[in-house]
């Protein structure tokens, strides 16, 4: 025979659940950014069909991971998108909407069909690994990646990037991986003496000159 639960315990449980639900909220801006990205990258709604506007929790969507962040203005904790791994999905279009995911730490879009210039990524200051290889990105080397203070893996290989490698690449002092091979880059390889932790470095398949 089970004993009745204490009314104080029930009250405390109800209060805890109410507090938790009230003070953990999903980021509306992240939701909008993901839906905008889906509209441009999967217009047929076949590849990201799980992503839909009726779902109140994008953190459960395929390829999306989240973490909690404090919101100092409203004393609430926001659940923000911190990781996006969408590989081998044949996605197309631009990745511009993803630049509004300001808490993003991991971004891997390898082996898709994204094209056009890589947009400014200067808002993604928390980004650590960035994998955009095996796509159809064109235009100049995305110089804004060299301002990302925590970046330690960068793979832009197998695209159609052109122009020169910016000298500010030397600012990425935490880099362990740098792969920009098989593009259309030209000019001299800049000084990378500051990249003392570099373990994986590949610039082959371009029209570059100079010593490494």
PDB file of C-alpha atoms in Angstrom:
ATOM      1  CA  UNK A   1       0.000   0.000   0.000  1.00  0.00           C
ATOM      2  CA  UNK A   2       1.473   3.327  -1.015  1.00  0.00           C
ATOM      3  CA  UNK A   3       1.435   6.199   1.382  1.00  0.00           C
ATOM      4  CA  UNK A   4      -0.049   9.518   0.238  1.00  0.00           C
ATOM      5  CA  UNK A   5       2.477  12.075  -0.824  1.00  0.00           C
ATOM      6  CA  UNK A   6       3.022  15.040   1.410  1.00  0.00           C
ATOM      7  CA  UNK A   7       1.131  18.097   0.170  1.00  0.00           C
ATOM      8  CA  UNK A   8       4.274  20.096   0.865  1.00  0.00           C
ATOM      9  CA  UNK A   9       6.273  17.821  -1.446  1.00  0.00           C
ATOM     10  CA  UNK A  10       3.687  18.192  -4.191  1.00  0.00           C
ATOM     11  CA  UNK A  11       3.680  21.941  -3.736  1.00  0.00           C
ATOM     12  CA  UNK A  12       7.466  22.100  -3.853  1.00  0.00           C
ATOM     13  CA  UNK A  13       7.538  19.938  -7.001  1.00  0.00           C
ATOM     14  CA  UNK A  14       4.957  22.123  -8.706  1.00  0.00           C
ATOM     15  CA  UNK A  15       6.885  25.258  -7.767  1.00  0.00           C
ATOM     16  CA  UNK A  16      10.142  23.811  -9.121  1.00  0.00           C
ATOM     17  CA  UNK A  17       8.558  22.847 -12.443  1.00  0.00           C
ATOM     18  CA  UNK A  18       6.916  26.252 -12.747  1.00  0.00           C
ATOM     19  CA  UNK A  19      10.207  27.985 -11.999  1.00  0.00           C
ATOM     20  CA  UNK A  20      12.107  25.813 -14.461  1.00  0.00           C
ATOM     21  CA  UNK A  21       9.622  26.340 -17.282  1.00  0.00           C
ATOM     22  CA  UNK A  22       9.423  30.080 -16.620  1.00  0.00           C
ATOM     23  CA  UNK A  23      13.130  30.667 -16.493  1.00  0.00           C
ATOM     24  CA  UNK A  24      14.380  28.471 -19.324  1.00  0.00           C
ATOM     25  CA  UNK A  25      13.243  29.820 -22.676  1.00  0.00           C
ATOM     26  CA  UNK A  26      14.220  29.032 -26.242  1.00  0.00           C
ATOM     27  CA  UNK A  27      15.834  31.750 -28.298  1.00  0.00           C
ATOM     28  CA  UNK A  28      13.243  33.095 -30.737  1.00  0.00           C
ATOM     29  CA  UNK A  29      15.963  34.632 -32.907  1.00  0.00           C
ATOM     30  CA  UNK A  30      17.702  31.259 -33.240  1.00  0.00           C
ATOM     31  CA  UNK A  31      14.414  29.630 -34.247  1.00  0.00           C
ATOM     32  CA  UNK A  32      13.843  32.271 -36.921  1.00  0.00           C
ATOM     33  CA  UNK A  33      17.410  31.922 -38.212  1.00  0.00           C
ATOM     34  CA  UNK A  34      17.043  28.152 -38.561  1.00  0.00           C
ATOM     35  CA  UNK A  35      13.704  28.429 -40.340  1.00  0.00           C
ATOM     36  CA  UNK A  36      15.151  31.017 -42.728  1.00  0.00           C
ATOM     37  CA  UNK A  37      18.132  28.752 -43.386  1.00  0.00           C
ATOM     38  CA  UNK A  38      15.831  25.820 -44.096  1.00  0.00           C
ATOM     39  CA  UNK A  39      13.761  27.874 -46.560  1.00  0.00           C
ATOM     40  CA  UNK A  40      16.855  28.662 -48.625  1.00  0.00           C
ATOM     41  CA  UNK A  41      18.758  25.371 -48.298  1.00  0.00           C
ATOM     42  CA  UNK A  42      15.869  22.880 -48.532  1.00  0.00           C
ATOM     43  CA  UNK A  43      13.049  24.500 -50.530  1.00  0.00           C
ATOM     44  CA  UNK A  44      11.527  21.098 -51.342  1.00  0.00           C
ATOM     45  CA  UNK A  45      11.201  20.266 -47.628  1.00  0.00           C
ATOM     46  CA  UNK A  46      12.633  16.790 -48.175  1.00  0.00           C
ATOM     47  CA  UNK A  47      16.013  17.001 -46.467  1.00  0.00           C
ATOM     48  CA  UNK A  48      15.108  18.869 -43.285  1.00  0.00           C
ATOM     49  CA  UNK A  49      11.474  17.811 -42.991  1.00  0.00           C
ATOM     50  CA  UNK A  50      11.767  17.482 -39.221  1.00  0.00           C
ATOM     51  CA  UNK A  51      12.458  21.203 -39.020  1.00  0.00           C
ATOM     52  CA  UNK A  52       9.035  22.850 -38.950  1.00  0.00           C
ATOM     53  CA  UNK A  53       7.379  25.900 -37.474  1.00  0.00           C
ATOM     54  CA  UNK A  54       5.004  23.819 -35.340  1.00  0.00           C
ATOM     55  CA  UNK A  55       7.846  22.434 -33.243  1.00  0.00           C
ATOM     56  CA  UNK A  56       8.490  24.578 -30.191  1.00  0.00           C
ATOM     57  CA  UNK A  57      11.914  23.069 -29.504  1.00  0.00           C
ATOM     58  CA  UNK A  58      14.467  23.291 -32.349  1.00  0.00           C
ATOM     59  CA  UNK A  59      17.039  21.702 -30.046  1.00  0.00           C
ATOM     60  CA  UNK A  60      15.481  18.330 -30.891  1.00  0.00           C
ATOM     61  CA  UNK A  61      15.876  18.795 -34.659  1.00  0.00           C
ATOM     62  CA  UNK A  62      18.304  16.765 -36.714  1.00  0.00           C
ATOM     63  CA  UNK A  63      21.808  18.207 -36.581  1.00  0.00           C
ATOM     64  CA  UNK A  64      21.011  20.836 -33.940  1.00  0.00           C
ATOM     65  CA  UNK A  65      22.457  20.953 -30.433  1.00  0.00           C
ATOM     66  CA  UNK A  66      21.841  23.580 -27.765  1.00  0.00           C
ATOM     67  CA  UNK A  67      23.211  24.881 -24.491  1.00  0.00           C
ATOM     68  CA  UNK A  68      21.963  27.199 -21.773  1.00  0.00           C
ATOM     69  CA  UNK A  69      23.010  30.829 -21.557  1.00  0.00           C
ATOM     70  CA  UNK A  70      22.140  33.480 -19.015  1.00  0.00           C
ATOM     71  CA  UNK A  71      19.981  36.401 -20.063  1.00  0.00           C
ATOM     72  CA  UNK A  72      21.011  39.240 -17.774  1.00  0.00           C
ATOM     73  CA  UNK A  73      18.203  41.546 -18.862  1.00  0.00           C
ATOM     74  CA  UNK A  74      15.325  39.273 -17.834  1.00  0.00           C
ATOM     75  CA  UNK A  75      17.031  37.000 -15.272  1.00  0.00           C
ATOM     76  CA  UNK A  76      16.204  34.000 -17.391  1.00  0.00           C
ATOM     77  CA  UNK A  77      18.285  31.294 -18.976  1.00  0.00           C
ATOM     78  CA  UNK A  78      18.007  30.968 -22.737  1.00  0.00           C
ATOM     79  CA  UNK A  79      18.468  27.727 -24.602  1.00  0.00           C
ATOM     80  CA  UNK A  80      20.549  28.742 -27.625  1.00  0.00           C
ATOM     81  CA  UNK A  81      21.799  26.831 -30.647  1.00  0.00           C
ATOM     82  CA  UNK A  82      25.447  25.996 -29.986  1.00  0.00           C
ATOM     83  CA  UNK A  83      26.086  23.306 -32.586  1.00  0.00           C
ATOM     84  CA  UNK A  84      24.980  22.640 -36.151  1.00  0.00           C
ATOM     85  CA  UNK A  85      26.209  19.516 -37.954  1.00  0.00           C
ATOM     86  CA  UNK A  86      24.540  18.959 -41.334  1.00  0.00           C
ATOM     87  CA  UNK A  87      26.780  16.858 -43.547  1.00  0.00           C
ATOM     88  CA  UNK A  88      26.136  14.905 -46.757  1.00  0.00           C
ATOM     89  CA  UNK A  89      22.592  16.240 -47.155  1.00  0.00           C
ATOM     90  CA  UNK A  90      22.780  17.868 -50.592  1.00  0.00           C
ATOM     91  CA  UNK A  91      21.708  21.219 -49.118  1.00  0.00           C
ATOM     92  CA  UNK A  92      21.957  24.272 -51.402  1.00  0.00           C
ATOM     93  CA  UNK A  93      21.896  28.052 -51.388  1.00  0.00           C
ATOM     94  CA  UNK A  94      23.419  30.500 -48.948  1.00  0.00           C
ATOM     95  CA  UNK A  95      24.383  30.075 -45.300  1.00  0.00           C
ATOM     96  CA  UNK A  96      23.733  33.740 -44.493  1.00  0.00           C
ATOM     97  CA  UNK A  97      20.869  33.029 -42.006  1.00  0.00           C
ATOM     98  CA  UNK A  98      23.276  31.038 -39.834  1.00  0.00           C
ATOM     99  CA  UNK A  99      25.288  34.173 -39.081  1.00  0.00           C
ATOM    100  CA  UNK A 100      22.512  35.160 -36.644  1.00  0.00           C
ATOM    101  CA  UNK A 101      23.242  32.152 -34.417  1.00  0.00           C
ATOM    102  CA  UNK A 102      25.507  34.194 -32.173  1.00  0.00           C
ATOM    103  CA  UNK A 103      26.149  31.419 -29.627  1.00  0.00           C
ATOM    104  CA  UNK A 104      27.210  28.892 -32.258  1.00  0.00           C
ATOM    105  CA  UNK A 105      30.324  26.962 -31.252  1.00  0.00           C
ATOM    106  CA  UNK A 106      30.369  24.140 -33.806  1.00  0.00           C
ATOM    107  CA  UNK A 107      29.492  24.448 -37.490  1.00  0.00           C
ATOM    108  CA  UNK A 108      29.976  21.588 -39.925  1.00  0.00           C
ATOM    109  CA  UNK A 109      28.347  21.688 -43.364  1.00  0.00           C
ATOM    110  CA  UNK A 110      30.693  19.352 -45.215  1.00  0.00           C
ATOM    111  CA  UNK A 111      29.746  17.733 -48.488  1.00  0.00           C
ATOM    112  CA  UNK A 112      26.702  19.740 -49.506  1.00  0.00           C
ATOM    113  CA  UNK A 113      26.061  22.082 -52.451  1.00  0.00           C
ATOM    114  CA  UNK A 114      26.176  25.500 -50.827  1.00  0.00           C
ATOM    115  CA  UNK A 115      27.361  28.193 -53.219  1.00  0.00           C
ATOM    116  CA  UNK A 116      28.124  31.878 -53.519  1.00  0.00           C
ATOM    117  CA  UNK A 117      30.451  33.863 -51.268  1.00  0.00           C
ATOM    118  CA  UNK A 118      30.904  32.822 -47.651  1.00  0.00           C
ATOM    119  CA  UNK A 119      29.167  35.619 -45.702  1.00  0.00           C
ATOM    120  CA  UNK A 120      30.706  37.560 -42.850  1.00  0.00           C
ATOM    121  CA  UNK A 121      31.102  35.291 -39.850  1.00  0.00           C
ATOM    122  CA  UNK A 122      32.233  38.025 -37.470  1.00  0.00           C
ATOM    123  CA  UNK A 123      29.119  37.557 -35.283  1.00  0.00           C
ATOM    124  CA  UNK A 124      30.078  33.951 -34.520  1.00  0.00           C
ATOM    125  CA  UNK A 125      32.696  34.831 -31.932  1.00  0.00           C
ATOM    126  CA  UNK A 126      32.213  31.572 -29.983  1.00  0.00           C
ATOM    127  CA  UNK A 127      32.938  29.377 -33.016  1.00  0.00           C
ATOM    128  CA  UNK A 128      35.649  26.754 -32.510  1.00  0.00           C
ATOM    129  CA  UNK A 129      35.571  24.246 -35.400  1.00  0.00           C
ATOM    130  CA  UNK A 130      34.376  25.415 -38.825  1.00  0.00           C
ATOM    131  CA  UNK A 131      34.008  22.779 -41.547  1.00  0.00           C
ATOM    132  CA  UNK A 132      32.741  23.983 -44.945  1.00  0.00           C
ATOM    133  CA  UNK A 133      34.666  21.647 -47.232  1.00  0.00           C
ATOM    134  CA  UNK A 134      33.346  19.931 -50.362  1.00  0.00           C
ATOM    135  CA  UNK A 135      30.817  22.594 -51.349  1.00  0.00           C
ATOM    136  CA  UNK A 136      30.649  25.172 -54.135  1.00  0.00           C
ATOM    137  CA  UNK A 137      31.524  28.324 -52.234  1.00  0.00           C
ATOM    138  CA  UNK A 138      33.065  31.019 -54.427  1.00  0.00           C
ATOM    139  CA  UNK A 139      34.424  34.517 -54.051  1.00  0.00           C
ATOM    140  CA  UNK A 140      37.316  35.654 -51.911  1.00  0.00           C
ATOM    141  CA  UNK A 141      38.763  33.924 -48.887  1.00  0.00           C
ATOM    142  CA  UNK A 142      36.400  34.833 -45.980  1.00  0.00           C
ATOM    143  CA  UNK A 143      38.660  37.241 -44.124  1.00  0.00           C
ATOM    144  CA  UNK A 144      36.192  37.568 -41.234  1.00  0.00           C
ATOM    145  CA  UNK A 145      37.108  34.084 -40.015  1.00  0.00           C
ATOM    146  CA  UNK A 146      40.495  35.469 -39.001  1.00  0.00           C
ATOM    147  CA  UNK A 147      38.763  37.557 -36.299  1.00  0.00           C
ATOM    148  CA  UNK A 148      37.232  34.551 -34.514  1.00  0.00           C
ATOM    149  CA  UNK A 149      39.240  34.313 -31.285  1.00  0.00           C
ATOM    150  CA  UNK A 150      38.450  30.685 -30.368  1.00  0.00           C
ATOM    151  CA  UNK A 151      38.720  29.061 -33.792  1.00  0.00           C
ATOM    152  CA  UNK A 152      40.966  26.011 -33.726  1.00  0.00           C
ATOM    153  CA  UNK A 153      39.881  23.999 -36.776  1.00  0.00           C
ATOM    154  CA  UNK A 154      39.247  25.552 -40.186  1.00  0.00           C
ATOM    155  CA  UNK A 155      38.481  23.498 -43.278  1.00  0.00           C
ATOM    156  CA  UNK A 156      37.497  25.330 -46.471  1.00  0.00           C
ATOM    157  CA  UNK A 157      38.954  22.762 -48.860  1.00  0.00           C
ATOM    158  CA  UNK A 158      37.365  21.618 -52.116  1.00  0.00           C
ATOM    159  CA  UNK A 159      35.504  24.813 -52.975  1.00  0.00           C
ATOM    160  CA  UNK A 160      35.928  27.551 -55.584  1.00  0.00           C
ATOM    161  CA  UNK A 161      37.453  30.279 -53.426  1.00  0.00           C
ATOM    162  CA  UNK A 162      39.708  32.742 -55.244  1.00  0.00           C
ATOM    163  CA  UNK A 163      42.000  35.678 -54.537  1.00  0.00           C
ATOM    164  CA  UNK A 164      44.701  35.807 -51.894  1.00  0.00           C
ATOM    165  CA  UNK A 165      44.979  34.419 -48.389  1.00  0.00           C
ATOM    166  CA  UNK A 166      44.775  37.392 -45.990  1.00  0.00           C
ATOM    167  CA  UNK A 167      47.776  38.150 -43.813  1.00  0.00           C
ATOM    168  CA  UNK A 168      45.412  38.281 -40.814  1.00  0.00           C
ATOM    169  CA  UNK A 169      45.310  34.485 -40.945  1.00  0.00           C
ATOM    170  CA  UNK A 170      48.296  34.747 -38.640  1.00  0.00           C
ATOM    171  CA  UNK A 171      45.901  36.009 -35.921  1.00  0.00           C
ATOM    172  CA  UNK A 172      44.374  32.541 -35.461  1.00  0.00           C
ATOM    173  CA  UNK A 173      46.904  31.487 -32.872  1.00  0.00           C
ATOM    174  CA  UNK A 174      44.827  28.540 -31.598  1.00  0.00           C
ATOM    175  CA  UNK A 175      44.592  26.789 -34.962  1.00  0.00           C
ATOM    176  CA  UNK A 176      45.312  23.077 -34.972  1.00  0.00           C
ATOM    177  CA  UNK A 177      43.859  22.408 -38.436  1.00  0.00           C
ATOM    178  CA  UNK A 178      44.023  24.596 -41.539  1.00  0.00           C
ATOM    179  CA  UNK A 179      42.840  23.074 -44.786  1.00  0.00           C
ATOM    180  CA  UNK A 180      42.256  25.361 -47.748  1.00  0.00           C
ATOM    181  CA  UNK A 181      43.474  22.985 -50.443  1.00  0.00           C
ATOM    182  CA  UNK A 182      41.803  22.514 -53.826  1.00  0.00           C
ATOM    183  CA  UNK A 183      40.474  26.021 -54.423  1.00  0.00           C
ATOM    184  CA  UNK A 184      41.520  28.783 -56.824  1.00  0.00           C
ATOM    185  CA  UNK A 185      43.636  30.808 -54.417  1.00  0.00           C
ATOM    186  CA  UNK A 186      46.605  32.778 -55.760  1.00  0.00           C
ATOM    187  CA  UNK A 187      49.574  34.798 -54.556  1.00  0.00           C
ATOM    188  CA  UNK A 188      52.044  34.250 -51.763  1.00  0.00           C
ATOM    189  CA  UNK A 189      51.414  32.189 -48.678  1.00  0.00           C
ATOM    190  CA  UNK A 190      51.327  34.708 -45.807  1.00  0.00           C
ATOM    191  CA  UNK A 191      53.476  34.544 -42.709  1.00  0.00           C
ATOM    192  CA  UNK A 192      51.997  31.981 -40.312  1.00  0.00           C
ATOM    193  CA  UNK A 193      54.714  32.044 -37.658  1.00  0.00           C
ATOM    194  CA  UNK A 194      52.121  32.702 -34.948  1.00  0.00           C
ATOM    195  CA  UNK A 195      50.326  29.444 -35.707  1.00  0.00           C
ATOM    196  CA  UNK A 196      52.623  27.460 -33.463  1.00  0.00           C
ATOM    197  CA  UNK A 197      49.999  24.823 -32.595  1.00  0.00           C
ATOM    198  CA  UNK A 198      49.251  23.910 -36.198  1.00  0.00           C
ATOM    199  CA  UNK A 199      49.199  20.150 -36.742  1.00  0.00           C
ATOM    200  CA  UNK A 200      47.247  19.686 -39.969  1.00  0.00           C
ATOM    201  CA  UNK A 201      48.088  22.144 -42.761  1.00  0.00           C
ATOM    202  CA  UNK A 202      47.185  21.784 -46.440  1.00  0.00           C
ATOM    203  CA  UNK A 203      47.201  24.496 -49.115  1.00  0.00           C
ATOM    204  CA  UNK A 204      47.847  22.231 -52.121  1.00  0.00           C
ATOM    205  CA  UNK A 205      45.785  22.414 -55.287  1.00  0.00           C
ATOM    206  CA  UNK A 206      45.958  26.221 -55.522  1.00  0.00           C
ATOM    207  CA  UNK A 207      48.203  28.692 -57.335  1.00  0.00           C
ATOM    208  CA  UNK A 208      50.231  29.765 -54.339  1.00  0.00           C
ATOM    209  CA  UNK A 209      53.917  30.538 -53.955  1.00  0.00           C
ATOM    210  CA  UNK A 210      56.356  31.051 -51.155  1.00  0.00           C
ATOM    211  CA  UNK A 211      57.804  29.013 -48.341  1.00  0.00           C
ATOM    212  CA  UNK A 212      55.826  27.207 -45.660  1.00  0.00           C
TER     213      UNK A 212
END
